[in-house]
CSV table of C-alpha atoms in Angstrom, one decimal:
chain,number,residue,atom,x,y,z
A,1,MET,CA,-29.1,7.3,-31.1
A,2,CYS,CA,-31.6,8.1,-28.4
A,3,ASN,CA,-34.6,6.0,-27.6
A,4,ALA,CA,-37.7,6.7,-25.8
A,5,SER,CA,-36.7,5.1,-22.5
A,6,ASP,CA,-33.5,7.3,-22.3
A,7,ILE,CA,-35.5,10.4,-22.8
A,8,LEU,CA,-38.0,9.3,-20.2
A,9,GLN,CA,-35.3,8.3,-17.8
A,10,SER,CA,-33.5,11.9,-18.1
A,11,SER,CA,-36.8,13.7,-17.7
A,12,VAL,CA,-37.7,11.8,-14.6
A,13,LEU,CA,-34.2,12.6,-13.2
A,14,PHE,CA,-34.6,16.4,-14.0
A,15,TRP,CA,-38.0,16.5,-12.7
A,16,THR,CA,-36.8,14.7,-9.4
A,17,LEU,CA,-33.9,17.1,-9.1
A,18,SER,CA,-36.3,20.2,-9.5
A,19,PHE,CA,-38.0,19.4,-6.3
A,20,ILE,CA,-34.4,19.6,-4.3
A,21,PRO,CA,-33.7,23.2,-3.2
A,22,ALA,CA,-30.7,24.7,-4.7
A,23,THR,CA,-28.9,25.3,-1.5
A,24,ILE,CA,-28.7,21.7,-0.5
A,25,LEU,CA,-26.6,20.6,-3.6
A,26,PRO,CA,-23.4,22.1,-2.6
A,27,TYR,CA,-23.8,20.1,0.9
A,28,LEU,CA,-24.7,17.0,-0.8
A,29,ALA,CA,-21.6,17.2,-3.1
A,30,LEU,CA,-19.2,17.8,-0.1
A,31,GLY,CA,-21.0,14.9,1.8
A,32,LEU,CA,-20.3,12.7,-1.2
A,33,LEU,CA,-16.8,13.9,-1.8
A,34,SER,CA,-15.9,13.5,2.0
A,35,THR,CA,-17.3,10.1,2.2
A,36,SER,CA,-15.5,8.9,-1.1
A,37,PHE,CA,-12.4,10.0,0.6
A,38,ILE,CA,-12.8,8.3,3.8
A,39,ILE,CA,-13.8,5.2,2.0
A,40,TYR,CA,-10.5,5.6,-0.2
A,41,GLY,CA,-8.2,6.2,2.9
A,42,LEU,CA,-9.8,3.2,4.8
A,43,ARG,CA,-9.1,0.9,1.5
A,44,TYR,CA,-5.6,2.4,1.3
A,45,SER,CA,-4.7,1.5,4.8
A,46,CYS,CA,-6.2,-2.0,4.7
A,47,PRO,CA,-3.8,-4.4,6.0
A,48,ALA,CA,-4.3,-6.7,3.0
A,49,VAL,CA,-3.7,-3.8,0.5
A,50,THR,CA,-0.7,-2.6,2.5
A,51,LEU,CA,0.6,-6.3,2.5
A,52,ASP,CA,0.1,-6.5,-1.5
A,53,ARG,CA,2.0,-3.2,-1.9
A,54,LEU,CA,4.6,-4.3,0.3
A,55,GLU,CA,5.2,-7.5,-1.4
A,56,ASN,CA,5.4,-5.7,-4.9
A,57,THR,CA,8.2,-3.6,-3.4
A,58,ILE,CA,10.0,-6.5,-2.1
A,59,THR,CA,9.6,-8.1,-5.5
A,60,ALA,CA,10.8,-5.0,-7.3
A,61,VAL,CA,14.1,-4.7,-5.0
A,62,GLU,CA,14.7,-8.3,-5.4
A,63,ASP,CA,14.4,-8.5,-9.0
A,64,SER,CA,16.0,-5.5,-10.1
A,65,ILE,CA,17.9,-3.5,-7.4
A,66,LEU,CA,19.6,-6.0,-5.5
A,67,ILE,CA,20.8,-8.1,-8.5
A,68,HIS,CA,22.2,-4.7,-10.0
A,69,ALA,CA,23.9,-4.2,-6.7
A,70,LYS,CA,25.4,-7.5,-6.7
A,71,ALA,CA,26.8,-7.1,-9.9
A,72,LYS,CA,28.2,-3.6,-9.6
A,73,CYS,CA,29.3,-3.3,-5.8
A,74,MET,CA,31.8,-6.0,-5.2
A,75,ARG,CA,34.4,-3.5,-3.8
A,76,ASP,CA,31.9,-2.5,-0.9
A,77,TYR,CA,31.2,-6.3,-0.1
A,78,LEU,CA,30.6,-5.9,3.6
A,79,ALA,CA,27.8,-3.2,3.1
A,80,LEU,CA,26.2,-5.4,0.3
A,81,VAL,CA,26.0,-8.3,2.4
A,82,GLU,CA,24.7,-6.5,5.2
A,83,ALA,CA,21.9,-4.7,3.2
A,84,GLU,CA,21.1,-8.2,1.8
A,85,THR,CA,20.9,-9.7,5.4
A,86,ARG,CA,18.5,-6.8,6.4
A,87,PHE,CA,16.5,-7.4,3.3
A,88,LEU,CA,16.2,-11.3,3.8
A,89,ARG,CA,15.1,-10.6,7.4
A,90,THR,CA,12.6,-7.9,6.2
A,91,LYS,CA,11.2,-10.5,3.6
A,92,LEU,CA,10.9,-13.1,6.5
A,93,ALA,CA,8.9,-10.7,8.7
A,94,VAL,CA,6.6,-9.9,5.9
A,95,SER,CA,5.9,-13.5,5.6
A,96,ARG,CA,5.3,-14.1,9.1
A,97,LEU,CA,2.8,-10.9,9.1
A,98,HIS,CA,1.1,-12.7,5.9
A,99,SER,CA,0.7,-15.6,8.0
A,100,ARG,CA,-0.5,-13.7,11.1
A,101,LEU,CA,-3.2,-12.0,8.7
A,102,LEU,CA,-4.6,-15.2,7.6
A,103,GLU,CA,-4.8,-16.5,11.0
A,104,ALA,CA,-6.5,-13.1,12.3
A,105,ARG,CA,-9.5,-13.7,9.8
A,106,SER,CA,-10.5,-16.8,11.3
A,107,MET,CA,-10.3,-15.4,15.1
A,108,SER,CA,-13.2,-15.7,17.3
A,109,GLY,CA,-14.5,-12.2,18.8
A,110,TRP,CA,-14.2,-9.0,17.2
A,111,LYS,CA,-12.1,-7.3,19.8
A,112,ASN,CA,-9.4,-9.9,19.4
A,113,TYR,CA,-9.7,-9.6,15.5
A,114,LEU,CA,-9.4,-5.8,15.8
A,115,ARG,CA,-6.5,-5.9,18.3
A,116,ALA,CA,-4.6,-8.3,16.0
A,117,ILE,CA,-5.3,-6.2,12.8
A,118,LEU,CA,-4.2,-3.0,14.4
A,119,THR,CA,-0.7,-4.6,15.6
A,120,ILE,CA,-0.4,-5.9,12.1
A,121,SER,CA,-1.0,-2.7,10.6
A,122,ARG,CA,1.7,-0.9,12.7
A,123,ALA,CA,4.0,-4.0,12.0
A,124,LEU,CA,3.2,-3.4,8.1
A,125,ALA,CA,4.0,0.3,8.5
A,126,MET,CA,7.3,-0.2,10.1
A,127,LEU,CA,8.1,-2.9,7.5
A,128,GLU,CA,7.4,-0.4,4.8
A,129,ARG,CA,9.9,2.1,6.0
A,130,GLU,CA,12.5,-0.9,6.6
A,131,VAL,CA,12.2,-1.8,2.9
A,132,ARG,CA,12.3,1.9,1.7
A,133,ASP,CA,15.5,2.4,3.7
A,134,ILE,CA,17.0,-0.7,2.3
A,135,GLN,CA,16.1,0.3,-1.2
A,136,THR,CA,17.7,3.6,-0.7
A,137,SER,CA,20.8,2.0,0.8
A,138,LEU,CA,21.3,-0.5,-2.1
A,139,LEU,CA,20.8,2.6,-4.4
A,140,VAL,CA,23.5,4.5,-2.7
A,141,LEU,CA,25.8,1.8,-2.9
A,142,ILE,CA,25.3,1.4,-6.7
A,143,GLU,CA,25.7,5.2,-7.2
A,144,ALA,CA,28.9,5.0,-5.0
A,145,ALA,CA,30.2,2.2,-7.1
A,146,GLN,CA,29.3,4.1,-10.2
A,147,GLN,CA,31.2,7.1,-9.1
A,148,GLU,CA,34.3,5.0,-8.2
A,149,SER,CA,34.2,3.5,-11.6
A,150,ILE,CA,34.4,6.8,-13.4
């Protein structure tokens, strides 16, 4: 059901749009689209979001893949222990970066804050690669154990 205020608002909108030349609309749409992509990119690479994503990946590796690898890969115990040690070191490094990120929020001076955030972002990117590498090595161990049992 339409009421009078909806009709009035839509007619005012169309009346206002009629004054905008037709040649500017594609540029306006392109500007809005590029602005939204830039905002999405900045939001995706924000250290807090990256840290949350990394912690979720660590939880997934710890809760499922590592437990499954411990149950299946007892023949290749040395490789399993090495992967678990790497995983625990990475988990400790993520925890330290989390505390550094919390400390950076209370820093005085925007130059120090920006320098700390850039350093933390680089370290988080390295740790994301490390967690993916550990995850891949654990999955390879599980696959090798399943191939040996066949």
